[in-house]
PDB file of C-alpha atoms and ligand atoms in Angstrom:
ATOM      1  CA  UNK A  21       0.000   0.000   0.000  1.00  0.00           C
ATOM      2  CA  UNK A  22       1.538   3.299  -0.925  1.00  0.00           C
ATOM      3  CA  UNK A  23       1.064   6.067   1.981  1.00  0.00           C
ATOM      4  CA  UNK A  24      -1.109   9.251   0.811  1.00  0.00           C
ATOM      5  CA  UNK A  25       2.164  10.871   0.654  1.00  0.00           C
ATOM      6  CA  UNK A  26       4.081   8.152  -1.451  1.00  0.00           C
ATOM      7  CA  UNK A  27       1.613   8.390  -4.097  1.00  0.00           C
ATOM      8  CA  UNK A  28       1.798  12.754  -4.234  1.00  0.00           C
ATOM      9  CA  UNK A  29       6.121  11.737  -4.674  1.00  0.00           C
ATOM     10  CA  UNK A  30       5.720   9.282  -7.085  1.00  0.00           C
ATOM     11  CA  UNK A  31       3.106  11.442  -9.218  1.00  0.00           C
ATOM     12  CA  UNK A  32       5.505  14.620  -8.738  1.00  0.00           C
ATOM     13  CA  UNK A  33       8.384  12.589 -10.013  1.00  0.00           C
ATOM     14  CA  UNK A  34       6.402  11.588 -12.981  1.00  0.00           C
ATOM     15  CA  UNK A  35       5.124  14.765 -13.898  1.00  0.00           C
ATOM     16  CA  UNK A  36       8.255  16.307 -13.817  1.00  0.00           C
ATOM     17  CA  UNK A  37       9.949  13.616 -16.029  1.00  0.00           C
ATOM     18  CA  UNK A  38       7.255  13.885 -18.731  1.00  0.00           C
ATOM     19  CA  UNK A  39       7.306  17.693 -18.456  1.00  0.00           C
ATOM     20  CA  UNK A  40      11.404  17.172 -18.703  1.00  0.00           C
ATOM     21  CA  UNK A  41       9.960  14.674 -22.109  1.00  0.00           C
ATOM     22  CA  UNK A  42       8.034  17.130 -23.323  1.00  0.00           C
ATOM     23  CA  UNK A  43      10.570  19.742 -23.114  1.00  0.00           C
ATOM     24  CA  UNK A  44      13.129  17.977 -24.957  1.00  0.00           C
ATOM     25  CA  UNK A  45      10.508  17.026 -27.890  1.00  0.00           C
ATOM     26  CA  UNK A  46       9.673  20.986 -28.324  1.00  0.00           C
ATOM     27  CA  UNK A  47      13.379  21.800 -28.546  1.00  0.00           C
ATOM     28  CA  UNK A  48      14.205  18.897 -30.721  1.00  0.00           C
ATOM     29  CA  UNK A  49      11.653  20.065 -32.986  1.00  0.00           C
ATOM     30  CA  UNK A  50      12.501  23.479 -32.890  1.00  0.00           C
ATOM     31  CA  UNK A  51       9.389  24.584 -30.758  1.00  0.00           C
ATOM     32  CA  UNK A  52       8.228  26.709 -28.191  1.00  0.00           C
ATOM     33  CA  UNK A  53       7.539  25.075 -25.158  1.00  0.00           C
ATOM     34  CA  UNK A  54       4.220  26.985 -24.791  1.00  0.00           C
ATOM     35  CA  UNK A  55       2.786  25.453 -27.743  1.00  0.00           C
ATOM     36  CA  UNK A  56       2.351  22.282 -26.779  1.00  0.00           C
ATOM     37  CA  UNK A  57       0.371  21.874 -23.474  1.00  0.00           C
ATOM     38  CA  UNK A  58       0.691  18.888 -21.500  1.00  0.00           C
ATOM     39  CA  UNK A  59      -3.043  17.483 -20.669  1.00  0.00           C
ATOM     40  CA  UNK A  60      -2.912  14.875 -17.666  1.00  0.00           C
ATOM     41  CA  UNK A  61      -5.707  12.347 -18.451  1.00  0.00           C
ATOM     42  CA  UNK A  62      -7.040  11.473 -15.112  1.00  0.00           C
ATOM     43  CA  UNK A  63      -9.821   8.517 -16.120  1.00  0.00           C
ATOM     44  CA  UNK A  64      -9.500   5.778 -13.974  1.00  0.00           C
ATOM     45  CA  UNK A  65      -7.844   7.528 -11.242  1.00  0.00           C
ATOM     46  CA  UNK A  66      -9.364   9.205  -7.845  1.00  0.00           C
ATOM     47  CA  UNK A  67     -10.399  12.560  -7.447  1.00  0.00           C
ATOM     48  CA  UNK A  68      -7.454  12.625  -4.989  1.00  0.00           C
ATOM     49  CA  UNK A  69      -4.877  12.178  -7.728  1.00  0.00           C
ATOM     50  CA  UNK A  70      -6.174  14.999  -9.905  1.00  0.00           C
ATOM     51  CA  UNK A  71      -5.755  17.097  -6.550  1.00  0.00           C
ATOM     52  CA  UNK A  72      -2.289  15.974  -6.468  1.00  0.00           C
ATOM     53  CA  UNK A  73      -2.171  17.134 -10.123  1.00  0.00           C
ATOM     54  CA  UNK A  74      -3.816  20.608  -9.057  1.00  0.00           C
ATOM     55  CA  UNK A  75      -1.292  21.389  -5.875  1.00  0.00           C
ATOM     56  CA  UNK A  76       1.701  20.939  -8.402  1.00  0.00           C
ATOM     57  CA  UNK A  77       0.177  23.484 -10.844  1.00  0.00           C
ATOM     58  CA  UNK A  78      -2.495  21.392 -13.420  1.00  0.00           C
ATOM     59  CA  UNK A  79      -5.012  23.368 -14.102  1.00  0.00           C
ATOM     60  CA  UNK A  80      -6.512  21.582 -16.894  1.00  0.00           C
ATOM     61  CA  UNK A  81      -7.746  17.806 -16.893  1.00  0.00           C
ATOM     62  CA  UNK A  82      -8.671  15.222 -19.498  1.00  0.00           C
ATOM     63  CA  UNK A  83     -11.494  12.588 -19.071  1.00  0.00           C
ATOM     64  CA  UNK A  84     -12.831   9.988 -21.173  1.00  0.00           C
ATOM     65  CA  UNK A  85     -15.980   8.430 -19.392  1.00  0.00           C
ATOM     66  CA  UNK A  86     -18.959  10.765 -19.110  1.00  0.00           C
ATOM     67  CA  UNK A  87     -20.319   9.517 -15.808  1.00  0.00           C
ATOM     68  CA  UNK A  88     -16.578   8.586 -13.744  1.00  0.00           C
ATOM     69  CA  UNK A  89     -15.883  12.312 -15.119  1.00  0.00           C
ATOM     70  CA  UNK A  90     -19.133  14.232 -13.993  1.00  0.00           C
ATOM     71  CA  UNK A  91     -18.795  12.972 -10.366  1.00  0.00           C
ATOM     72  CA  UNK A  92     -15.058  13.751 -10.159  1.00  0.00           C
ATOM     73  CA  UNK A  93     -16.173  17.404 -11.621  1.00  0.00           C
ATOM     74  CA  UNK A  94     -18.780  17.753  -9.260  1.00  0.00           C
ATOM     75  CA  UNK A  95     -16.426  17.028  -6.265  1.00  0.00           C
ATOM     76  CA  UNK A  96     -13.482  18.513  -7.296  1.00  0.00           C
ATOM     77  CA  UNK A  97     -14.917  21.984  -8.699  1.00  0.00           C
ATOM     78  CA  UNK A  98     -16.283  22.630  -5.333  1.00  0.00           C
ATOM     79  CA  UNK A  99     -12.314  22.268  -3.811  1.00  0.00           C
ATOM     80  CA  UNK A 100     -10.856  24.119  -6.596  1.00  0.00           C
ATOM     81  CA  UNK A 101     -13.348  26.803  -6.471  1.00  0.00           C
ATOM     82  CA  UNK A 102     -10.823  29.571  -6.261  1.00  0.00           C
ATOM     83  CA  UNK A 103      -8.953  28.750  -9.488  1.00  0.00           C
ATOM     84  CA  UNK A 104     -11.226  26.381 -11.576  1.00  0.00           C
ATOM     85  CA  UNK A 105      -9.967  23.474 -13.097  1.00  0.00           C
ATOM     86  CA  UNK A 106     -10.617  23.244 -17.105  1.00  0.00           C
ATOM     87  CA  UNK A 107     -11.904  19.422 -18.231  1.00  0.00           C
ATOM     88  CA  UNK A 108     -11.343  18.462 -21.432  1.00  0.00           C
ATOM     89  CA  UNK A 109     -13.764  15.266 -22.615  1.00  0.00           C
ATOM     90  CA  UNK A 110     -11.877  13.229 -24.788  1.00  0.00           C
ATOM     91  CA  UNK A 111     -13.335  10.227 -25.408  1.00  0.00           C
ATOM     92  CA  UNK A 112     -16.116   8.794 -27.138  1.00  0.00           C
ATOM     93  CA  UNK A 113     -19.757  10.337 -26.025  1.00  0.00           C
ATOM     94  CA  UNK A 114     -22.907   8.967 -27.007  1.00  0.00           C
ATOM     95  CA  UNK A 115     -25.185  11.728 -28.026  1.00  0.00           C
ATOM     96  CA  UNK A 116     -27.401  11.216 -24.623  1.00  0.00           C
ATOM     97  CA  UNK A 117     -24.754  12.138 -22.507  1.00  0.00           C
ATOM     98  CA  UNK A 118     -24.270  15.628 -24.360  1.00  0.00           C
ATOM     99  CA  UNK A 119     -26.625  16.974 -21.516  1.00  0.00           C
ATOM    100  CA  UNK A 120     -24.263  16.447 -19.083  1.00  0.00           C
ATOM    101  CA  UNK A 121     -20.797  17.291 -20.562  1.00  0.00           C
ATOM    102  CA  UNK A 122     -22.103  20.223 -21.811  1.00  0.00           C
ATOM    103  CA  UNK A 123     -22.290  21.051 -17.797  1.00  0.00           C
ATOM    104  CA  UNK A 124     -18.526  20.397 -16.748  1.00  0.00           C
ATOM    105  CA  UNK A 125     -16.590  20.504 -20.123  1.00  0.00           C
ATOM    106  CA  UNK A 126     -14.981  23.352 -21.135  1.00  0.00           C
ATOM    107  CA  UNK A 127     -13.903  21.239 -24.340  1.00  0.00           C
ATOM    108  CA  UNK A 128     -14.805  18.099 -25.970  1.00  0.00           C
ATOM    109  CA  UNK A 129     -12.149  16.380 -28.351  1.00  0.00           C
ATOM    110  CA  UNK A 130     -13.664  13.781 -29.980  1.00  0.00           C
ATOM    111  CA  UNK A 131     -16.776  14.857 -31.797  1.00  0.00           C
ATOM    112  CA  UNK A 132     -17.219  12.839 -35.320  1.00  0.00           C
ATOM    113  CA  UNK A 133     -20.589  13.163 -36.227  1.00  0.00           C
ATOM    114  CA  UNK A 134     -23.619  15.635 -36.818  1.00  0.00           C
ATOM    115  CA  UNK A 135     -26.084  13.985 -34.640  1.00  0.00           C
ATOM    116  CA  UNK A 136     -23.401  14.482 -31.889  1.00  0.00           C
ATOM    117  CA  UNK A 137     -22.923  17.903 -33.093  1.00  0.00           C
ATOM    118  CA  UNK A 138     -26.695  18.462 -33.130  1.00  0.00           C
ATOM    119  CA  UNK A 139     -27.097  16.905 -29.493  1.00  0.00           C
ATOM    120  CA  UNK A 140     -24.208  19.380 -27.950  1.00  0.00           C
ATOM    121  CA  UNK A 141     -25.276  22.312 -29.424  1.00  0.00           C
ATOM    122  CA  UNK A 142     -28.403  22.100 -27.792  1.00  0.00           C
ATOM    123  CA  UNK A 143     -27.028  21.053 -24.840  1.00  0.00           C
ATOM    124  CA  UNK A 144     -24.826  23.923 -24.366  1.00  0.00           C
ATOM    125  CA  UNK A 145     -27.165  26.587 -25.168  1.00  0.00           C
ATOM    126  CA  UNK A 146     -29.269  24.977 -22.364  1.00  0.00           C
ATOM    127  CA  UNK A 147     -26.700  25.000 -19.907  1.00  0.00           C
ATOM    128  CA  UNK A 148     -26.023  28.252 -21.117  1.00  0.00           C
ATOM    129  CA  UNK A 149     -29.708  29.773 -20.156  1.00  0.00           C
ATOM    130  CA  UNK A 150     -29.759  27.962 -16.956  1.00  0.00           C
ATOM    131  CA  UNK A 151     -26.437  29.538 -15.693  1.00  0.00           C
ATOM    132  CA  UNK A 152     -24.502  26.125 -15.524  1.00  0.00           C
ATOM    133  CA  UNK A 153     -21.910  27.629 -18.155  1.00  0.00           C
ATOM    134  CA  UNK A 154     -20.713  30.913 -19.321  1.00  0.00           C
ATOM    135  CA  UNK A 155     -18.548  30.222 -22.248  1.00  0.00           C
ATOM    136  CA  UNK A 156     -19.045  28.223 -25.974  1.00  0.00           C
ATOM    137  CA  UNK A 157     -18.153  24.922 -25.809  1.00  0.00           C
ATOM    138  CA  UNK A 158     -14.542  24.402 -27.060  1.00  0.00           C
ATOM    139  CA  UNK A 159     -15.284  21.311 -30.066  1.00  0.00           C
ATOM    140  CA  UNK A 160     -11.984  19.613 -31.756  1.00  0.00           C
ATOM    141  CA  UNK A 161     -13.143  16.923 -34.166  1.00  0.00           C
ATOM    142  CA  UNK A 162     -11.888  13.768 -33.800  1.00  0.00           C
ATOM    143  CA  UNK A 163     -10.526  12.391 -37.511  1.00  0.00           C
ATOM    144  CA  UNK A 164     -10.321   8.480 -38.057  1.00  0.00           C
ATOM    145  CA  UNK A 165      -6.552   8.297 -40.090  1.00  0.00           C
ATOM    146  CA  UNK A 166      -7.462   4.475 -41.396  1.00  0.00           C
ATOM    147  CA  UNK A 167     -11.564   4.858 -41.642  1.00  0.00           C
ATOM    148  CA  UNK A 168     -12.099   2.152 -39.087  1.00  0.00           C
ATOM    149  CA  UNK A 169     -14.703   4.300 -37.186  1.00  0.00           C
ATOM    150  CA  UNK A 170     -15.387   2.174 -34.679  1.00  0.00           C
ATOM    151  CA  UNK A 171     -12.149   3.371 -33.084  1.00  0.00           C
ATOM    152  CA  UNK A 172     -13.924   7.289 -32.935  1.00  0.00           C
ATOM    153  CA  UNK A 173     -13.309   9.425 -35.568  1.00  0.00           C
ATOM    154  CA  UNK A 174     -15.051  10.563 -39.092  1.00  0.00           C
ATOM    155  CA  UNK A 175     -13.796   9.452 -42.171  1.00  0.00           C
ATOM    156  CA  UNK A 176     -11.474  12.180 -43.955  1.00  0.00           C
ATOM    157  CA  UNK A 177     -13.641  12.383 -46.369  1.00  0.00           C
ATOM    158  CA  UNK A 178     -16.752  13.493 -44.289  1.00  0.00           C
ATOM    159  CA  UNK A 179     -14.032  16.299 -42.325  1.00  0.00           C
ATOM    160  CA  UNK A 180     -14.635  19.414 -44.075  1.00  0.00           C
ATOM    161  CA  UNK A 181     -18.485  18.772 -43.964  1.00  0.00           C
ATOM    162  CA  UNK A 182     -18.413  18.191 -40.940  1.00  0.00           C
ATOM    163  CA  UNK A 183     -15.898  21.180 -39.654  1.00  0.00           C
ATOM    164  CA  UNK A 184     -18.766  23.320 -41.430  1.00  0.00           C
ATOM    165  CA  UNK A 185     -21.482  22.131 -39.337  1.00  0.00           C
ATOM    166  CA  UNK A 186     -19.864  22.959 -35.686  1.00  0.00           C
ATOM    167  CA  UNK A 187     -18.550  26.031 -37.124  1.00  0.00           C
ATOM    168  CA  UNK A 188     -22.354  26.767 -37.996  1.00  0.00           C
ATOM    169  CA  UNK A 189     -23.532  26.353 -34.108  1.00  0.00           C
ATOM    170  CA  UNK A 190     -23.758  29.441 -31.897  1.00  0.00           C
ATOM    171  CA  UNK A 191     -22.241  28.092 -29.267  1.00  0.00           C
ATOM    172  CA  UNK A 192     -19.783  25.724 -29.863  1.00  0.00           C
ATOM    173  CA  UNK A 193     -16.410  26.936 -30.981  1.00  0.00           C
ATOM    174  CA  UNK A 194     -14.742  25.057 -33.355  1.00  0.00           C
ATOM    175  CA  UNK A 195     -10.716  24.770 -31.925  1.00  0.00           C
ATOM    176  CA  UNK A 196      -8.816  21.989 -34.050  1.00  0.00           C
ATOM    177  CA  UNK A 197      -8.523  18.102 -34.338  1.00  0.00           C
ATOM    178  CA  UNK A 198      -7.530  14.936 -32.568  1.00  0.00           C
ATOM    179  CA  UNK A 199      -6.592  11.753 -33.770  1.00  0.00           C
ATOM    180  CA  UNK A 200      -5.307   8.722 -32.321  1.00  0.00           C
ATOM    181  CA  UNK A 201      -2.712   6.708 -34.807  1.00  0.00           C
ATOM    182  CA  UNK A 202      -4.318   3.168 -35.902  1.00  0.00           C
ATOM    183  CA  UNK A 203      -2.848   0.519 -34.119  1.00  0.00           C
ATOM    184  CA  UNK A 204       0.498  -0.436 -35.008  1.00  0.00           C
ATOM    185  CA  UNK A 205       0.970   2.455 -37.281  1.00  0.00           C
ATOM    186  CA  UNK A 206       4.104   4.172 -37.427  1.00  0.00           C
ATOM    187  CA  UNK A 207       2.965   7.149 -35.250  1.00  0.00           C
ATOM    188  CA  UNK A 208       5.235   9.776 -37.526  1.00  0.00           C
ATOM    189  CA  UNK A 209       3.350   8.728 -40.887  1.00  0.00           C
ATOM    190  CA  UNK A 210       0.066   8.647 -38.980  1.00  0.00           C
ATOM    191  CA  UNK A 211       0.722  12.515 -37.256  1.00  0.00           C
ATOM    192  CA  UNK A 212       2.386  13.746 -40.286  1.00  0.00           C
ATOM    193  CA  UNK A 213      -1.001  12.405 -42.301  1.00  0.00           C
ATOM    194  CA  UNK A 214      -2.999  14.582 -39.475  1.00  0.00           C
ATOM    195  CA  UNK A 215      -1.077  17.321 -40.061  1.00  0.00           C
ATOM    196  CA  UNK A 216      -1.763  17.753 -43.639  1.00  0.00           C
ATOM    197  CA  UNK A 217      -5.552  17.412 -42.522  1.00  0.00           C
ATOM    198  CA  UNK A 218      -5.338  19.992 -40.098  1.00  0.00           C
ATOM    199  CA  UNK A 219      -3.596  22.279 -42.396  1.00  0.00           C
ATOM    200  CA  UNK A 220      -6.434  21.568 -45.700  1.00  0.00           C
ATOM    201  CA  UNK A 221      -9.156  22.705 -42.437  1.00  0.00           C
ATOM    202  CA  UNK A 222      -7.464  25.566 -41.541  1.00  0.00           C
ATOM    203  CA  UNK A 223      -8.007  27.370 -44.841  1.00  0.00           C
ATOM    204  CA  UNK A 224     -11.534  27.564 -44.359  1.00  0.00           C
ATOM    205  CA  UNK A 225     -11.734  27.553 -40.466  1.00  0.00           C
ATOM    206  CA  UNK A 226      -8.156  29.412 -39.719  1.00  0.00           C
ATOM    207  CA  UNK A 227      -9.131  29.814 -35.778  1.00  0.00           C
ATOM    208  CA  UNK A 228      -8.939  26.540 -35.472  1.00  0.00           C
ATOM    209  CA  UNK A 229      -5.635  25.735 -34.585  1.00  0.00           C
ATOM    210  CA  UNK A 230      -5.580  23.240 -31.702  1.00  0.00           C
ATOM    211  CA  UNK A 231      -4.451  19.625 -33.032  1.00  0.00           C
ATOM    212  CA  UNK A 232      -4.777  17.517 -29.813  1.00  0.00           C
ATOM    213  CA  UNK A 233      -1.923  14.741 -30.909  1.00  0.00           C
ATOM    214  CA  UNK A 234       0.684  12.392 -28.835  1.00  0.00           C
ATOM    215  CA  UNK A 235       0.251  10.407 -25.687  1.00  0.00           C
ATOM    216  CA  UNK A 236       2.120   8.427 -23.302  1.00  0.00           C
ATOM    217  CA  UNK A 237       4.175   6.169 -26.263  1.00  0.00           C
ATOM    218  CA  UNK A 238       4.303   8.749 -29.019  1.00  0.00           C
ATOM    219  CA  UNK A 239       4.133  12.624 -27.786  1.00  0.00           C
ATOM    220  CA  UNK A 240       7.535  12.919 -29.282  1.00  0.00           C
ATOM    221  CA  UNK A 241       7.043  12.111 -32.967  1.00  0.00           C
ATOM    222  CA  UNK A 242       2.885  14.136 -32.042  1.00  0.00           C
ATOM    223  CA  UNK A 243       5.400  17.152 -31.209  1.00  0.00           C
ATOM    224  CA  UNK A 244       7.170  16.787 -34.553  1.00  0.00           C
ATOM    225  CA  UNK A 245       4.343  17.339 -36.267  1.00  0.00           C
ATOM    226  CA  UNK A 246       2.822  19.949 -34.628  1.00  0.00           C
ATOM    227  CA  UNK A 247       0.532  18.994 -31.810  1.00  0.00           C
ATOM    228  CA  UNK A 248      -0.513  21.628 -29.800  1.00  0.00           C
ATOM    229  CA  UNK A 249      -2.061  19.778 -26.953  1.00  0.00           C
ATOM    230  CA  UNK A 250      -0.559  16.384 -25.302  1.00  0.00           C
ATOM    231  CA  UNK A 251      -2.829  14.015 -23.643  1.00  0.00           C
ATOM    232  CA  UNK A 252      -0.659  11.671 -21.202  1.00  0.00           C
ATOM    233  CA  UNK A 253      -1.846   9.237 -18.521  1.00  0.00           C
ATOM    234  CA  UNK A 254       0.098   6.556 -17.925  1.00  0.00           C
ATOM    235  CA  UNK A 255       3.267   8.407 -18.099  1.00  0.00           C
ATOM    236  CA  UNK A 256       2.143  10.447 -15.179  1.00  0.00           C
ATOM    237  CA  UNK A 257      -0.584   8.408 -13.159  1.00  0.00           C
ATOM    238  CA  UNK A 258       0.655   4.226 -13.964  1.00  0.00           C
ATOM    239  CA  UNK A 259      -1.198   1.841 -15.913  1.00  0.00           C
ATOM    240  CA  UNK A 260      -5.064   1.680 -15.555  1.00  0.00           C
ATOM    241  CA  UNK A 261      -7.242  -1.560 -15.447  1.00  0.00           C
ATOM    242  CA  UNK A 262      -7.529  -3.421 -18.549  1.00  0.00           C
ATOM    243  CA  UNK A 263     -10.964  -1.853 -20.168  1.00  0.00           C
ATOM    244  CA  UNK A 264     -13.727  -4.326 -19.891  1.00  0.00           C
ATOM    245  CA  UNK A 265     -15.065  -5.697 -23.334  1.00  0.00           C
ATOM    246  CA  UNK A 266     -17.856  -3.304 -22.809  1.00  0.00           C
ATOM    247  CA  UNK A 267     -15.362  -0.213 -23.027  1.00  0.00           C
ATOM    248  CA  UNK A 268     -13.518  -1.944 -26.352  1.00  0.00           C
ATOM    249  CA  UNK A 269     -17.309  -1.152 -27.612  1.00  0.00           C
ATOM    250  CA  UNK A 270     -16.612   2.168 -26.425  1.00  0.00           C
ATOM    251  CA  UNK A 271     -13.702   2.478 -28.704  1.00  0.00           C
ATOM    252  CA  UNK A 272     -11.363   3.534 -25.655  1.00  0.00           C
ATOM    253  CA  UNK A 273     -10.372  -0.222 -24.712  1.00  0.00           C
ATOM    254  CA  UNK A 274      -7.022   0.774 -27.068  1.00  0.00           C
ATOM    255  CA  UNK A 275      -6.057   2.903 -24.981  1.00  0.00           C
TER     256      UNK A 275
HETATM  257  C1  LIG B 313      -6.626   7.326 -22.138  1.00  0.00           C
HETATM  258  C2  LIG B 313      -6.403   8.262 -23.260  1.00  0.00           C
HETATM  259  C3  LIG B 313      -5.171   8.927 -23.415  1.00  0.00           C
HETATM  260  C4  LIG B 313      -3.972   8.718 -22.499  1.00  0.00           C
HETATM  261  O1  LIG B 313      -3.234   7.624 -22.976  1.00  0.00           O
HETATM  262  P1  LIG B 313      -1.861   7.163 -22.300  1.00  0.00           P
HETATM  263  O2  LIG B 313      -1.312   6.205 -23.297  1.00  0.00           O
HETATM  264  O3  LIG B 313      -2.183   6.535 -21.005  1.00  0.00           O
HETATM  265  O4  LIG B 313      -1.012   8.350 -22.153  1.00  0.00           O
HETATM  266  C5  LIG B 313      -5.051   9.819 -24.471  1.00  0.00           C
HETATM  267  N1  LIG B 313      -6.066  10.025 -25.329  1.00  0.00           N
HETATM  268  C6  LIG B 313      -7.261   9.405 -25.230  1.00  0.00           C
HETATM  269  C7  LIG B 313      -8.324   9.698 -26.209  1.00  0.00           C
HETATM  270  C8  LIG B 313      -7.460   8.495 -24.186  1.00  0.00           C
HETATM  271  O5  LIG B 313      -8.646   7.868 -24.088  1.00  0.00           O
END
């Protein structure tokens, strides 16, 4: 059993070694290291290892099951009243749960469809009127590089339509796009492939310049080719449970 206090030193050590990662990739590449932000994903883990997270200076979160992430919101936005935290949703969300992220997210990276679209537009301008948000919804469309959507993503194909659409909703803000490489692609071709997506988008939709790329095994060659957001868990936090066969249906069982 690791003491309350073991686990804050071993997640501190972590951190720092994937911020010391992260570093190196940016200068490697030539970059900034304030373009790429480093996104903790905290699914799986206790509300008391995001407040770890917060007391060594996270301030923004990334969760990938609706209902594990709108209890840990709940409890944790009440204890980091004075400086909000900032949750990002970034897995797969079926269109009824749009209700309910549209109450704690402040952005959503993997939206690949209109009906999805549809649901969280409404859902935000709701929770807009009834005062349980005050800004757009931040939407990054998830792309599927080899077109087996069942992983999450739309086909590149149906992109540009589809960038049009949440561009066309009041209040969602359309930000950028996130892909996860197909399985046992080379992660370079795959980011370098999203990359030449996210540039063909940006012509028509130029403020959206977010491309949510890299994770624990590949935020390296994600940093090469521009990401502008890292999303790393087991780096930081260990290895989660194996996803039960019910999650694989989920598309997050990958990861
Ligand atoms: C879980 C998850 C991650 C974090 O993956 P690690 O390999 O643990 O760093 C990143 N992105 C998505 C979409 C995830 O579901």
């Amino acid at each position: 059993m690791t003491t309350p206090e073991g686990r804050a030193l071993d997640i501190e050590k972590a951190l720092r070694e994937v911020q010391d990662r992260l570093r190196a990739a940016c200068s490697d590449s030539g970059r900034g290291e304030s373009e790429v932000m480093l996104l903790p994903v905290t699914k799986f883990f206790p509300a008391s290892d995001v407040e770890i997270l917060y007391r060594l200076g996270c301030r923004e979160f990334g969760e990938s099951r609706e209902q594990e992430a709108s209890a840990k919101t709940e409890e944790l936005d009440v204890v980091f009243a004075d400086a909000p935290a900032k949750w990002h949703m970034i897995g797969h969300l079926q269109r009824n749960k749009a209700k309910s992220v549209a109450t704690w997210a402040h952005s959503i990276h993997s939206v690949d469809s209109d009906r999805l679209v549809g649901a969280l537009q409404k859902a935000v301008r709701r929770a807009l009127d009834d005062g349980d948000r005050v800004t757009p919804l931040r939407v990054l469309i998830q792309v599927s590089l080899d077109g087996d959507v069942h992983r999450g993503g739309v086909e590149r194909d149906d992109l540009a339509r589809l960038a049009d659409r949440v561009s066309s909703c009041p209040d969602l803000e359309f930000s950028g796009l996130m892909a996860v490489p197909p399985i046992e692609a080379d992660p370079d071709a795959a980011f370098a492939d999203l990359a030449d997506l996210h540039r063909r988008v940006l012509v028509d939709h130029p403020g959206a310049l977010e491309l949510s790329a890299g994770m624990t095994s590949d935020l390296e060659a994600a940093v090469r080719h521009g990401s502008t957001c890292v999303r790393v868990g087991t780096a930081i936090l260990g290895s989660r449970p194996i996803a039960s066969p019910i999650e694989s249906a989920d598309h997050i069982s990958h990861n």
